[in-house]
Coordinates of C-alpha atoms in Angstrom, one line a residue:
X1 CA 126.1 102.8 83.0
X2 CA 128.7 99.9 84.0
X3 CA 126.9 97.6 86.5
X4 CA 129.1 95.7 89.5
X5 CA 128.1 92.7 90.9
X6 CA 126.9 93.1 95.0
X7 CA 128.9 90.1 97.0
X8 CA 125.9 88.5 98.9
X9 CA 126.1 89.2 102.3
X10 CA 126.4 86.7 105.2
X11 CA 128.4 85.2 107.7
X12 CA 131.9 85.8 107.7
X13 CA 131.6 87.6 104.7
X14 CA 132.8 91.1 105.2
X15 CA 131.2 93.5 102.3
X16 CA 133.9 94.7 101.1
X17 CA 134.8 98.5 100.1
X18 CA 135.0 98.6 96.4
X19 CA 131.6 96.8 96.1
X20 CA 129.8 98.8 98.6
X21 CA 131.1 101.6 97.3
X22 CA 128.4 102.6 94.2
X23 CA 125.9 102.7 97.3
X24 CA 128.4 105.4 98.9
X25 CA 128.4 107.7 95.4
X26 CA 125.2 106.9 94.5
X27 CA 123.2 107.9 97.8
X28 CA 125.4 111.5 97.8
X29 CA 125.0 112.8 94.5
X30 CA 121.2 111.9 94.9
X31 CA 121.4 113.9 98.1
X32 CA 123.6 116.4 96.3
X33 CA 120.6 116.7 93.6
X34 CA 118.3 117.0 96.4
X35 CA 120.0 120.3 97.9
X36 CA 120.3 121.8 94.5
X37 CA 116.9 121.6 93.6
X38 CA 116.0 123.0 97.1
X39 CA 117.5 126.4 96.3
X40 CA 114.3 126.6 94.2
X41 CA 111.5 125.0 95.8
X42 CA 112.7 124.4 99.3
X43 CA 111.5 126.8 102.1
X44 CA 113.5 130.3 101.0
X45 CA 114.2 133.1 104.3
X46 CA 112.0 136.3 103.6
X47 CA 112.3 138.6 106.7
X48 CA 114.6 141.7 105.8
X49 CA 117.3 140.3 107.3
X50 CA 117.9 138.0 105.6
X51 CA 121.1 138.1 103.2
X52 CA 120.1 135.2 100.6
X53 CA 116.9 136.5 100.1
X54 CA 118.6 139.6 98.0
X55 CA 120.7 137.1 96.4
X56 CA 119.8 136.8 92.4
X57 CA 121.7 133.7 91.9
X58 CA 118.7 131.6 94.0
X59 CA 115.6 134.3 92.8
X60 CA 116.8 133.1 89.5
X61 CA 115.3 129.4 90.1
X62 CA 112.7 131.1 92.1
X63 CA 111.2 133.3 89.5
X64 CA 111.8 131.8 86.1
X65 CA 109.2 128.9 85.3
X66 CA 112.4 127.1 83.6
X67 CA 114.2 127.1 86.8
X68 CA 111.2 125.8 89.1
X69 CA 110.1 123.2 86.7
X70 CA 114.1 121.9 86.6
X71 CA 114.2 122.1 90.6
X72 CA 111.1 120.4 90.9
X73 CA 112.5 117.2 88.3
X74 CA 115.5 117.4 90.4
X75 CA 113.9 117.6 93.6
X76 CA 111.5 114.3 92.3
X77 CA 114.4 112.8 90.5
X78 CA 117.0 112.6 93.9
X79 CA 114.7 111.6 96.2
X80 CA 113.8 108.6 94.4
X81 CA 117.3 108.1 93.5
X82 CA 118.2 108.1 97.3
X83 CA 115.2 105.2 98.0
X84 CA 116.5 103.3 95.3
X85 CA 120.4 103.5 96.9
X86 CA 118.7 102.9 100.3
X87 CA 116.7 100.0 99.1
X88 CA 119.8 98.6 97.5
X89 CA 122.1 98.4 101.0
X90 CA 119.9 96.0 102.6
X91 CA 120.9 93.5 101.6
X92 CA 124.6 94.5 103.3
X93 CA 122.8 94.9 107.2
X94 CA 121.5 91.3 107.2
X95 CA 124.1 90.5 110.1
X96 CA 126.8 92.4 111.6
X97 CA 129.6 90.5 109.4
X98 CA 128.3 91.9 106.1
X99 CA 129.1 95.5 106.7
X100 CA 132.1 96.6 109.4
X101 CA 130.6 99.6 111.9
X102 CA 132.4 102.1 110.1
X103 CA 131.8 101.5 106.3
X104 CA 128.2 101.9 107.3
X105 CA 128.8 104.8 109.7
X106 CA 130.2 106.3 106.3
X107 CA 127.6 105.2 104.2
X108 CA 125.3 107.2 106.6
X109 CA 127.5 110.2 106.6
X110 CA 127.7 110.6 102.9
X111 CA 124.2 110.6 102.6
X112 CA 123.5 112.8 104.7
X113 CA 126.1 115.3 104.2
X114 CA 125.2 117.3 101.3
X115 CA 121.7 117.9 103.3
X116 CA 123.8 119.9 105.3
X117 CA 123.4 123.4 102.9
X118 CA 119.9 122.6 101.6
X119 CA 117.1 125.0 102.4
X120 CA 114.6 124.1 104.5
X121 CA 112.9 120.8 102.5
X122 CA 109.7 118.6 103.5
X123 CA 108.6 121.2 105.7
X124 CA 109.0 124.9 107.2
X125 CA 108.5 124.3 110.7
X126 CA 111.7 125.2 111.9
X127 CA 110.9 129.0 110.9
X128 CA 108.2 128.5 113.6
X129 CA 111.1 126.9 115.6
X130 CA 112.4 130.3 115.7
X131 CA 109.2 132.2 115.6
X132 CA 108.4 130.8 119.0
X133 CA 112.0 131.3 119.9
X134 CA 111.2 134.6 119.0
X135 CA 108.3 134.6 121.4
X136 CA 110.2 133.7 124.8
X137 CA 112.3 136.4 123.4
X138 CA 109.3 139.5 123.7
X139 CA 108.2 138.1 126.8
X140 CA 105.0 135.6 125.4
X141 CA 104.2 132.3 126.4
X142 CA 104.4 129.9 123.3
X143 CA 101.9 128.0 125.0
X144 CA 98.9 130.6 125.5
X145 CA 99.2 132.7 122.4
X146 CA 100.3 131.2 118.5
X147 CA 103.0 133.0 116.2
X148 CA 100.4 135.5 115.2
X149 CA 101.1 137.4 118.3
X150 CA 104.4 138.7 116.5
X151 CA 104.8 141.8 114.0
X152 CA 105.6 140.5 110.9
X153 CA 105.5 136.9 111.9
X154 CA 104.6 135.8 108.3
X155 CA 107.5 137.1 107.0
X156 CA 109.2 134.9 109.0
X157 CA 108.0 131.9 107.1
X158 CA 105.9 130.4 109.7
X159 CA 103.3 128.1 108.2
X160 CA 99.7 130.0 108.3
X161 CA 98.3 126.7 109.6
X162 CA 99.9 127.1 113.0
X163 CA 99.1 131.4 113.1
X164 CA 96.8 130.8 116.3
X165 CA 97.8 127.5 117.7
X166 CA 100.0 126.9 121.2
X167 CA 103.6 125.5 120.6
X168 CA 103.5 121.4 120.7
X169 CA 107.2 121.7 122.0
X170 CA 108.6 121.2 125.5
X171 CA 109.9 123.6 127.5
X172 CA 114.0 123.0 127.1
X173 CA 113.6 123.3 123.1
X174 CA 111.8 126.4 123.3
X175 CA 114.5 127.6 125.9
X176 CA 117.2 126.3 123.2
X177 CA 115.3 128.6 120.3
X178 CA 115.2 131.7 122.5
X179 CA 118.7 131.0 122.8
X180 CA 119.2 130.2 118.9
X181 CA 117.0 133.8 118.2
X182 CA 119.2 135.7 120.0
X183 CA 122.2 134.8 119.3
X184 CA 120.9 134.8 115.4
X185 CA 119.9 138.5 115.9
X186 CA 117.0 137.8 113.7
X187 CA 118.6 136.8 110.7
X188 CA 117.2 133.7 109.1
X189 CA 119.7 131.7 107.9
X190 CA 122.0 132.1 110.9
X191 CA 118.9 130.6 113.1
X192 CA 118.6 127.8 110.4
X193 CA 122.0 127.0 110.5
X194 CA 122.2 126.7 114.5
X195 CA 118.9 124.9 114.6
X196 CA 120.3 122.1 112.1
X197 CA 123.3 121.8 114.3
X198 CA 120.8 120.6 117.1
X199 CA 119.0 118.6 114.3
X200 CA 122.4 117.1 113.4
X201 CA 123.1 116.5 117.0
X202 CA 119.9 114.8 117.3
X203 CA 120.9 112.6 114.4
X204 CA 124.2 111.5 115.6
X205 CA 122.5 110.4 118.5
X206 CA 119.9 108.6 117.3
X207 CA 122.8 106.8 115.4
X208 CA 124.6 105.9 118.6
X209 CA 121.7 104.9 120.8
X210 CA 119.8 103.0 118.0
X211 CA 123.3 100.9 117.7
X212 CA 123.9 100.1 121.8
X213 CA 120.1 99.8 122.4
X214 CA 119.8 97.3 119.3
X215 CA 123.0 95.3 120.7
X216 CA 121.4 95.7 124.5
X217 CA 118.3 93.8 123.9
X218 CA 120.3 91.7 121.2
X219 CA 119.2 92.7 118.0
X220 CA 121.4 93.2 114.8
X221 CA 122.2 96.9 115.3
X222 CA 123.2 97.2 111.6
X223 CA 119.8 96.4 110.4
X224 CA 118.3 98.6 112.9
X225 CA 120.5 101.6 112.0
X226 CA 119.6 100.9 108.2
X227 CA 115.7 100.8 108.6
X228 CA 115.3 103.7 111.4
X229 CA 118.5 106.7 110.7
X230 CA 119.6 105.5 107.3
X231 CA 116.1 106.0 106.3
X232 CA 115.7 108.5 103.9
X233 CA 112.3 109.9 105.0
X234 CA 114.6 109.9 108.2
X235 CA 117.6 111.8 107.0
X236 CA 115.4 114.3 104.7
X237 CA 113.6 114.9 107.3
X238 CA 115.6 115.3 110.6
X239 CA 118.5 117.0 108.5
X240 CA 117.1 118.8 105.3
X241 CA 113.7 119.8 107.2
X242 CA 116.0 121.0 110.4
X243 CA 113.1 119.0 112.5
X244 CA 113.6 118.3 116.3
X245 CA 112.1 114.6 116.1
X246 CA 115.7 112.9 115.9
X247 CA 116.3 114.4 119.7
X248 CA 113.3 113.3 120.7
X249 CA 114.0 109.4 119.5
X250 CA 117.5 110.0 120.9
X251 CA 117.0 110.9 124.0
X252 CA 113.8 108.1 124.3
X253 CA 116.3 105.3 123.2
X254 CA 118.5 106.8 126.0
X255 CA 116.1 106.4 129.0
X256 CA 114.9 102.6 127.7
X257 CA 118.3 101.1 127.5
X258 CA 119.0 103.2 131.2
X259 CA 115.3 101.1 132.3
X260 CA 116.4 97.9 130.9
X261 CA 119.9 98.3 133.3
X262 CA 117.0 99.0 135.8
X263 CA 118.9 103.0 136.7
X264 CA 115.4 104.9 137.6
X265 CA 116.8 107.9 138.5
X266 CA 118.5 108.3 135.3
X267 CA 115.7 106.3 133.0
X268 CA 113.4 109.0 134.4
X269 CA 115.3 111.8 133.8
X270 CA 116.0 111.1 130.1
X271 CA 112.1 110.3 129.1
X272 CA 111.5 113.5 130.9
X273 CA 114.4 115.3 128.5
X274 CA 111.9 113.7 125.7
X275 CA 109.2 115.1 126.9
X276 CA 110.6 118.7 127.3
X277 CA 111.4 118.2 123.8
X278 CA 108.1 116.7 122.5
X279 CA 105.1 116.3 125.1
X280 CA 103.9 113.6 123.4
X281 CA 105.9 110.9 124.5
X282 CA 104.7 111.4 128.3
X283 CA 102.7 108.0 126.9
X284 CA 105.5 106.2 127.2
X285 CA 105.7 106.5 131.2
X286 CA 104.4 103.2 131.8
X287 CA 105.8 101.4 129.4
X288 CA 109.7 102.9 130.9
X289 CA 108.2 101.2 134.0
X290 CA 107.6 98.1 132.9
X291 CA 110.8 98.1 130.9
X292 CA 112.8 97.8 134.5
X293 CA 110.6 95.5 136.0
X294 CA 110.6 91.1 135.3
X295 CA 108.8 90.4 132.4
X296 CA 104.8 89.3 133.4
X297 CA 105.4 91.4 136.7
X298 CA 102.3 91.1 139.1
X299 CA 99.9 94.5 139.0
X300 CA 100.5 95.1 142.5
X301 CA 104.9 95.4 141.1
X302 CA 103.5 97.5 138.6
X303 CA 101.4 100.3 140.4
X304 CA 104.2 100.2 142.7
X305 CA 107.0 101.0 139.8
X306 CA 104.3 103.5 138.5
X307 CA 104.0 105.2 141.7
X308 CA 107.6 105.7 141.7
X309 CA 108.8 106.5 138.4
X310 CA 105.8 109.2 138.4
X311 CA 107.0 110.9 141.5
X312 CA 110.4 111.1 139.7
X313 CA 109.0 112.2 136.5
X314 CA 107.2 115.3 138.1
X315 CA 110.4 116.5 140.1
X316 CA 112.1 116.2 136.9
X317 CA 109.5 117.7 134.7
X318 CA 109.2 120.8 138.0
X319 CA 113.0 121.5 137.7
X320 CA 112.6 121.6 134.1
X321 CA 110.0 124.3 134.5
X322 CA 111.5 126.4 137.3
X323 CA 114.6 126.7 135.4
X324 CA 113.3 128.0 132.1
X325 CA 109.9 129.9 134.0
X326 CA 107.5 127.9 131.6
X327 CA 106.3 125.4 134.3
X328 CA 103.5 123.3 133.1
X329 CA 102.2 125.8 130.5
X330 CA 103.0 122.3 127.8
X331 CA 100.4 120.4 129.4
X332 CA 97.2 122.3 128.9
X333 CA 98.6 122.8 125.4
X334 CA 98.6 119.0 124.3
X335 CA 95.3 119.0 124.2
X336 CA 94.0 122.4 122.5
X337 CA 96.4 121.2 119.4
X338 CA 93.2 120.4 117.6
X339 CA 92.6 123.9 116.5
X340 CA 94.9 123.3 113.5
X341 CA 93.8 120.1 113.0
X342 CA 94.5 118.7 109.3
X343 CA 92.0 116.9 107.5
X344 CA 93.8 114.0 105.5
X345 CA 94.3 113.2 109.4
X346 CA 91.2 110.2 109.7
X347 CA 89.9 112.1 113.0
X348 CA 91.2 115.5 112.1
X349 CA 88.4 114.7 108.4
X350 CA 85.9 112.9 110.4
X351 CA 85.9 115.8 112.9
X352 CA 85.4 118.3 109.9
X353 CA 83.0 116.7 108.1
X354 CA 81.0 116.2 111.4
X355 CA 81.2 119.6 112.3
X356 CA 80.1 120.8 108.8
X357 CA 77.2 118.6 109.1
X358 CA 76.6 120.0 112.5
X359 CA 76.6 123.6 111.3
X360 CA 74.0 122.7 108.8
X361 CA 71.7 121.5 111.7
X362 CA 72.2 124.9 113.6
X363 CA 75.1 123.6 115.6
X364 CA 78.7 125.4 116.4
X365 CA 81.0 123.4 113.9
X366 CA 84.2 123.8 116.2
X367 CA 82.2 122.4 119.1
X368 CA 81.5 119.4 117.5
X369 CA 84.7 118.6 116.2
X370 CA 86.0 119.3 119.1
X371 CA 83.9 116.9 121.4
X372 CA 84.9 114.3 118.2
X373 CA 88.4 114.8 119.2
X374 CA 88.1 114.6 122.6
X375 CA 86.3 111.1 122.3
X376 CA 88.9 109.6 120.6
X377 CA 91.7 111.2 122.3
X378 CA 90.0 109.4 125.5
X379 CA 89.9 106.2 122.9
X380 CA 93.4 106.5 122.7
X381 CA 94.3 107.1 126.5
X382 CA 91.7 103.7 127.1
X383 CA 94.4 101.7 124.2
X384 CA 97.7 103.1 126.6
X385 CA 96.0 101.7 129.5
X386 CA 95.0 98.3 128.0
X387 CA 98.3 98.1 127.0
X388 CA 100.0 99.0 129.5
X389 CA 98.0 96.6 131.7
X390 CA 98.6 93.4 129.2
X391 CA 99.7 90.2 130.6
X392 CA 102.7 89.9 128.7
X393 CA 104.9 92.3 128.9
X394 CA 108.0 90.7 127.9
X395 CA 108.4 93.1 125.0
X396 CA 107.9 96.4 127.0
X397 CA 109.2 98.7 123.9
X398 CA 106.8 96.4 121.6
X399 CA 104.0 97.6 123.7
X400 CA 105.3 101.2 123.5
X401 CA 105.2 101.2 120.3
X402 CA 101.7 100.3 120.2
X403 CA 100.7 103.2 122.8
X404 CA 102.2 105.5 120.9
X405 CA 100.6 104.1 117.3
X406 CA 97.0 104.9 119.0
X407 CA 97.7 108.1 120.2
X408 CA 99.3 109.0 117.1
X409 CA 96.9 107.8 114.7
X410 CA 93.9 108.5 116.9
X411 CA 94.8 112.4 117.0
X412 CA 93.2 115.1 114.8
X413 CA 96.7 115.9 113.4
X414 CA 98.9 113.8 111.6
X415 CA 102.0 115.1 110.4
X416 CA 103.7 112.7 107.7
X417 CA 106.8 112.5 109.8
X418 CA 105.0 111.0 112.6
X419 CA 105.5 107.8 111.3
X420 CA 109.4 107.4 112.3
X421 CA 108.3 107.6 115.7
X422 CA 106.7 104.6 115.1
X423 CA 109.4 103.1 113.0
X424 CA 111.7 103.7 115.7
X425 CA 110.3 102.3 118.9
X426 CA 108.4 99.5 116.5
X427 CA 112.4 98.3 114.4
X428 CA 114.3 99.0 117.9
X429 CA 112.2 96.4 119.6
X430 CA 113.0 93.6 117.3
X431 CA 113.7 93.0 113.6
X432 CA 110.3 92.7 111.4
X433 CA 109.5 90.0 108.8
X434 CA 110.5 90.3 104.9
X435 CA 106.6 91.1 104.1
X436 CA 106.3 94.0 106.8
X437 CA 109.9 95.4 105.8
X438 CA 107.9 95.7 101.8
X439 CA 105.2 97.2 103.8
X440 CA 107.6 99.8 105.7
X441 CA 109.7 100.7 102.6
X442 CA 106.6 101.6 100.7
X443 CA 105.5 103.5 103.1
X444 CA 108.5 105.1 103.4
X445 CA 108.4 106.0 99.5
X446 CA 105.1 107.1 99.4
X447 CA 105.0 108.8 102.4
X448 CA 108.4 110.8 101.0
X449 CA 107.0 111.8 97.5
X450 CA 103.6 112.8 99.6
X451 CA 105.4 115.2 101.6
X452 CA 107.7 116.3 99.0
X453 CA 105.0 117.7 96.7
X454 CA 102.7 118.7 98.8
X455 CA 105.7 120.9 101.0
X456 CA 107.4 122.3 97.4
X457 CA 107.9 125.8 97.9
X458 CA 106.6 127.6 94.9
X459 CA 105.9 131.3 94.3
X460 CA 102.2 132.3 93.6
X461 CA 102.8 133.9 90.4
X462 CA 103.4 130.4 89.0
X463 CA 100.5 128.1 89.0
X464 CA 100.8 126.4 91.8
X465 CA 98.3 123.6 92.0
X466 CA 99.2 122.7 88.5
X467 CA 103.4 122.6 89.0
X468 CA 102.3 120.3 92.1
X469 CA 100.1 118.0 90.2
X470 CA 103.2 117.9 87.5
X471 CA 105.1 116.5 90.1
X472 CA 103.2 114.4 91.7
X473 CA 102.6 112.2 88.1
X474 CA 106.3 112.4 87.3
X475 CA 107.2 111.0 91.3
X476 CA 104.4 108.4 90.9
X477 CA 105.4 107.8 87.1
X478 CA 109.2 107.0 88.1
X479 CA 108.5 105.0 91.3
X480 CA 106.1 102.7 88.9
X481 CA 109.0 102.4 87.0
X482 CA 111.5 101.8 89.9
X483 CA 109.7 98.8 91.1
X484 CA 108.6 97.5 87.8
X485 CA 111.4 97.5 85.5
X486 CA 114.3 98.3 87.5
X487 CA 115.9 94.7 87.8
X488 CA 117.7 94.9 91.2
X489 CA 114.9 96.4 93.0
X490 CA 112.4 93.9 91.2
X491 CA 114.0 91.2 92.2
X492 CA 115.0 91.9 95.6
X493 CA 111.0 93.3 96.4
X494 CA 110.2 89.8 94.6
X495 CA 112.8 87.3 96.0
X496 CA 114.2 89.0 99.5
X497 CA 117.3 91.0 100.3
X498 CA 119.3 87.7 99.9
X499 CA 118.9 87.6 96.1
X500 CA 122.1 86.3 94.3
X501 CA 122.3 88.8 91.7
X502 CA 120.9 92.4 93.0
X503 CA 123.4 94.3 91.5
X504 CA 124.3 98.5 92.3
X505 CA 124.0 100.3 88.7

């Protein structure tokens, strides 16, 4: 294949088009790859209304062995292909003179784009997206009873995993799936399609606010933009898994750059939007507060901020609950999440092993585990408070990012995906070293091909743990090879994104 040489990016060196354009190409036909192989192994509508479930053309590559094992290469195949072109356009966002606004703006897009008529990849939690939806719909509360409480809820493609557990979600995105159920009338890939709209929203978004909340706190917004939306964990993940993550981030990024212009009233309301979306980030509270107060603030300035912003943050979070008749039903809910707990999560295994061992001494496994992850959920809330109480606090989102790295890490679930929260509030903060961005991009490609295998959708008249195991020696196989033998990524893993010759190929 013809190689072209990359123009080294810097100062008052514009990247220009035809050179950055393999990286354009390159980055959508892996994306287009990645949606063609998902018509065979990504997350496939079963309910009887659903219209592509009677389709032949996609049982085809869902019944034949020759047609799974060619998705799956595919599947394996693009993603890598997409780290590769994503590892490749670093070197273009080391300052905003080597790549204009808009050729990375359509860098982004055409990456993304072909995502847009993929099946549901990475993960099928959007079918509980709807399930719950489905929920407010009959009258239930998502928060006292788990999908199981529907007829036929497993034909809905809910993950089995989450049959008896409350919904994690806040109460204006379960309001926004009733709405996406009904107007669906059921059918599967109507709800799918609205719901990636809102993903999509979420992701334009992110890409906004990640770009003025980088240039607010003077950072390079191009590198930001490249490490946390041009991500392709990111992208797969917000856009081909239909997830509801990028409107969390979005809206977060939102109320710290409205803190940082120290606008309360506003900085409140949007952290509270978060948190109707995803709970979880109630964490960050303090750290909002500390964002609109002088760096090293007194603990007197603080409580008093705290005091404040908390009184805010309930008459928001009230409204939010009067309006949509869910209240505070979320709250209770955070912390009974531990029912589904997974156990490649460190507390969710350590909380399973302990309550095997428990059960062997006449004890109720579930209650151990369950005082196990109550201890270190406390842990966690003891880490906020530390930090939240630091000295310096010059670097509010810094801190953030560590508050929401212990409750994340030190919870008995641990969905792969969690880890762009991190990225986000950890890259928006400031630009990380060489050695920690190798650290972050192999993260990223492990954590991808993890995911991916483990989340292939494969019909159990195939052999199922053996077509995963297949893939996950081929993905491991051509990532070896990737960062061993492919030249440009050797050398710029070996020498920095400023290496002379990385070349596009």
């Amino acid at each position: 294949m013809a190689e072209q040489e990359a123009v080294e990016p810097g100062p008052g060196r514009l990247a220009a088009t035809p050179t950055l354009g393999p990286l354009v190409w390159q980055g959508m036909a892996a994306s287009a790859l990645i949606t063609a192989a998902s018509w065979g192994v990504g997350w496939f509508p079963r309910n009887q209304l659903s219209q592509l479930a009677r389709s032949g053309f996609f049982i085809e590559f869902r019944t034949e062995l020759t047609g799974v094992l060619l998705c799956i290469a595919a599947m394996i195949i693009g993603i890598l292909w997409l780290l590769r072109t994503w590892l490749l356009a670093r070197p273009w966002v080391s300052s905003t003179e080597s790549i204009s606004e808009r050729q990375l703006r359509g860098l982004l897009i055409a990456w993304a784009a072909p995502l847009l008529v993929s099946f549901p990849i990475l993960s099928r939690d959007v079918y509980s997206y709807l399930a719950q939806g489905r929920m407010l719909h009959a009258g239930k509360s998502p928060y006292s009873e788990g999908v199981s409480a529907l007829p036929g809820w497993f034909d809905g493609g809910s993950d089995g995993l989450w049959a008896q557990s409350p919904s994690p979600y806040g109460v204006l995105f379960l309001v926004l799936s009733q709405g996406v159920y009904v107007i669906s009338g059921g059918s599967p890939e109507i709800g799918v399609g609205l719901l990636r709209l809102l993903a999509v929203a979420g992701v334009i978004g992110c890409y906004y606010l990640t770009g003025w909340l980088a240039k607010k706190m003077g950072h390079n917004p191009r590198w930001a933009l490249w490490a946390i939306v041009g991500n392709p964990l990111f992208l797969l993940t917000m856009i081909g898994g239909v997830h509801n993550d990028a409107l969390m981030i979005a809206v977060t990024f939102w109320a710290f750059g409205l803190a940082l212009s120290r606008r309360m009233l506003w900085a409140t309301l949007a952290l509270m939007l978060a948190v109707s979306i995803k709970p979880i980030v109630l964490v960050l509270l303090p750290f909002l507060g500390l964002a609109m107060l002088p760096a090293n603030a007194p603990l007197r300035e603080r409580i008093v901020m705290w005091a404040k912003i908390s009184v805010l943050s309930f008459a928001w979070l009230l409204l939010f609950g009067v309006l949509t008749n869910l209240f505070f039903g979320w709250l209770p809910a955070m912390f009974t999440s531990g029912n589904a707990a997974f156990p490649y999560a460190p507390v969710g295994l350590l909380g399973t092993i302990m309550g095997y061992l428990g059960s062997l001494w006449g004890l109720n496994a579930g209650i151990v585990a369950t005082v196990i992850f109550t201890g270190f959920r406390l842990l966690s809330l003891y880490v906020v408070a530390r930090l939240a109480l630091a000295k310096d606090t010059s670097r509010p989102i810094r801190l953030a990012a560590w508050a929401l790295s212990a409750v994340v890490l030190l919870a008995p679930i641990i969905q792969p995906w969690y880890i762009l929260w991190l990225f986000a509030l950890f890259f928006i903060s400031d630009q990380i070293s060489w050695p920690s961005e190798k650290l972050m991009a192999g993260l990223t490609m492990l954590i991808t091909l993890v995911v991916c295998v483990d989340q292939l959708s494969i019909e159990q008249w195939h052999s199922v743990w053996l077509l995963k195991l297949g893939a996950a020696l081929l993905g491991l196989s051509l990532l070896l090879i990737m960062v061993r033998l492919d030249r440009p990524i050797r050398q710029m893993l070996r020498s920095g994104p400023h290496a002379a010759d990385t070349r596009v190929n």
